[in-house]
Amino acid sequence: MEAFLGPLYWLVDTLINLYVWVIIIQVILSWLVAFNVVNTSNRFVYLVGDFTYRLTEPALRPIRSVLPNLGGIDIAPLILILLLIVARQFLANMYASFVL
């Protein structure tokens, strides 16, 4: 059982970590577009923005629907990152309890 759980835990932990980085890239890119540092007319910027939006929006939409309107501040990515950190800790504790 341990031979199966080790790689599975590593895979899930890596995917969660990559998803956190995609959220961070999406946030930074949205700031850069909002402050007109980069322009979505650039094909590469558009492709990266569209890719990160399509990956993050399904997880952020339910959080945004629950949160009150805070003006121009969107804290949904922060809440999602915190939830993913909690999920990683939960998985690490479960993996440790199975291994020990």
XYZ file of C-alpha atoms in Angstrom:
100
model
C 0.000 0.000 0.000
C 2.868 2.359 0.804
C 4.354 1.840 -2.657
C 1.107 3.153 -4.163
C 0.473 6.010 -1.732
C 3.914 7.603 -2.004
C 3.772 8.431 -5.723
C 0.063 9.298 -5.491
C 0.705 11.739 -2.645
C 3.643 13.246 -4.546
C 1.517 13.670 -7.688
C -1.411 15.324 -5.887
C 0.915 17.563 -3.871
C 2.742 18.637 -7.040
C -0.520 19.362 -8.866
C -1.780 21.496 -5.982
C 1.529 23.365 -5.897
C 1.406 23.991 -9.662
C -2.185 25.222 -9.380
C -1.147 27.710 -6.691
C 1.505 29.036 -9.073
C -1.043 29.329 -11.889
C -3.263 31.400 -9.576
C -0.327 33.653 -8.685
C 0.550 34.104 -12.377
C -3.090 34.957 -13.145
C -3.184 37.579 -10.386
C 0.104 39.193 -11.429
C -0.885 39.199 -15.090
C -4.256 40.778 -14.310
C -2.477 43.535 -12.358
C -0.053 44.134 -15.218
C -2.935 44.380 -17.683
C -4.937 46.652 -15.351
C -1.999 49.052 -14.930
C -1.311 48.941 -18.684
C 2.169 47.488 -18.269
C 1.370 44.703 -20.722
C -1.278 44.706 -23.394
C -3.552 41.824 -24.314
C -3.105 42.788 -27.970
C 0.194 40.942 -27.693
C -0.594 37.370 -28.734
C 1.643 35.743 -26.090
C 0.158 37.821 -23.264
C -3.323 36.985 -24.507
C -2.571 33.251 -24.686
C -1.052 33.156 -21.189
C -3.922 35.209 -19.773
C -6.566 33.088 -21.454
C -4.880 29.854 -20.358
C -4.595 30.929 -16.717
C -8.138 32.337 -16.747
C -9.572 29.066 -18.044
C -7.685 27.112 -15.380
C -8.518 29.346 -12.425
C -11.997 30.673 -13.126
C -13.920 27.422 -12.419
C -12.438 27.346 -8.902
C -12.684 31.099 -8.286
C -16.278 31.585 -9.482
C -17.965 29.817 -6.515
C -15.777 31.733 -4.057
C -16.626 35.052 -5.724
C -20.338 34.261 -5.586
C -20.142 33.868 -1.795
C -17.926 36.885 -1.075
C -19.452 40.347 -0.708
C -18.494 43.053 -3.177
C -15.350 44.775 -1.903
C -15.138 47.330 -4.675
C -12.173 46.747 -6.943
C -10.473 44.269 -4.617
C -10.804 40.581 -5.425
C -9.710 38.387 -2.523
C -11.002 35.160 -4.066
C -7.512 34.097 -5.270
C -6.133 34.605 -1.770
C -8.910 32.499 -0.253
C -8.395 29.776 -2.864
C -4.653 29.692 -2.179
C -5.330 29.396 1.558
C -7.782 26.550 0.919
C -5.210 24.778 -1.237
C -2.569 25.160 1.487
C -4.994 23.644 3.999
C -5.700 20.799 1.561
C -1.954 20.147 1.174
C -1.511 20.014 4.936
C -4.493 17.686 5.281
C -3.087 15.363 2.609
C 0.361 15.423 4.218
C -1.128 14.467 7.589
C -3.207 11.687 6.045
C -0.193 10.350 4.151
C 1.937 10.444 7.295
C -0.720 8.576 9.276
C -0.918 5.842 6.618
C 2.846 5.468 6.315
C 3.544 5.376 10.040
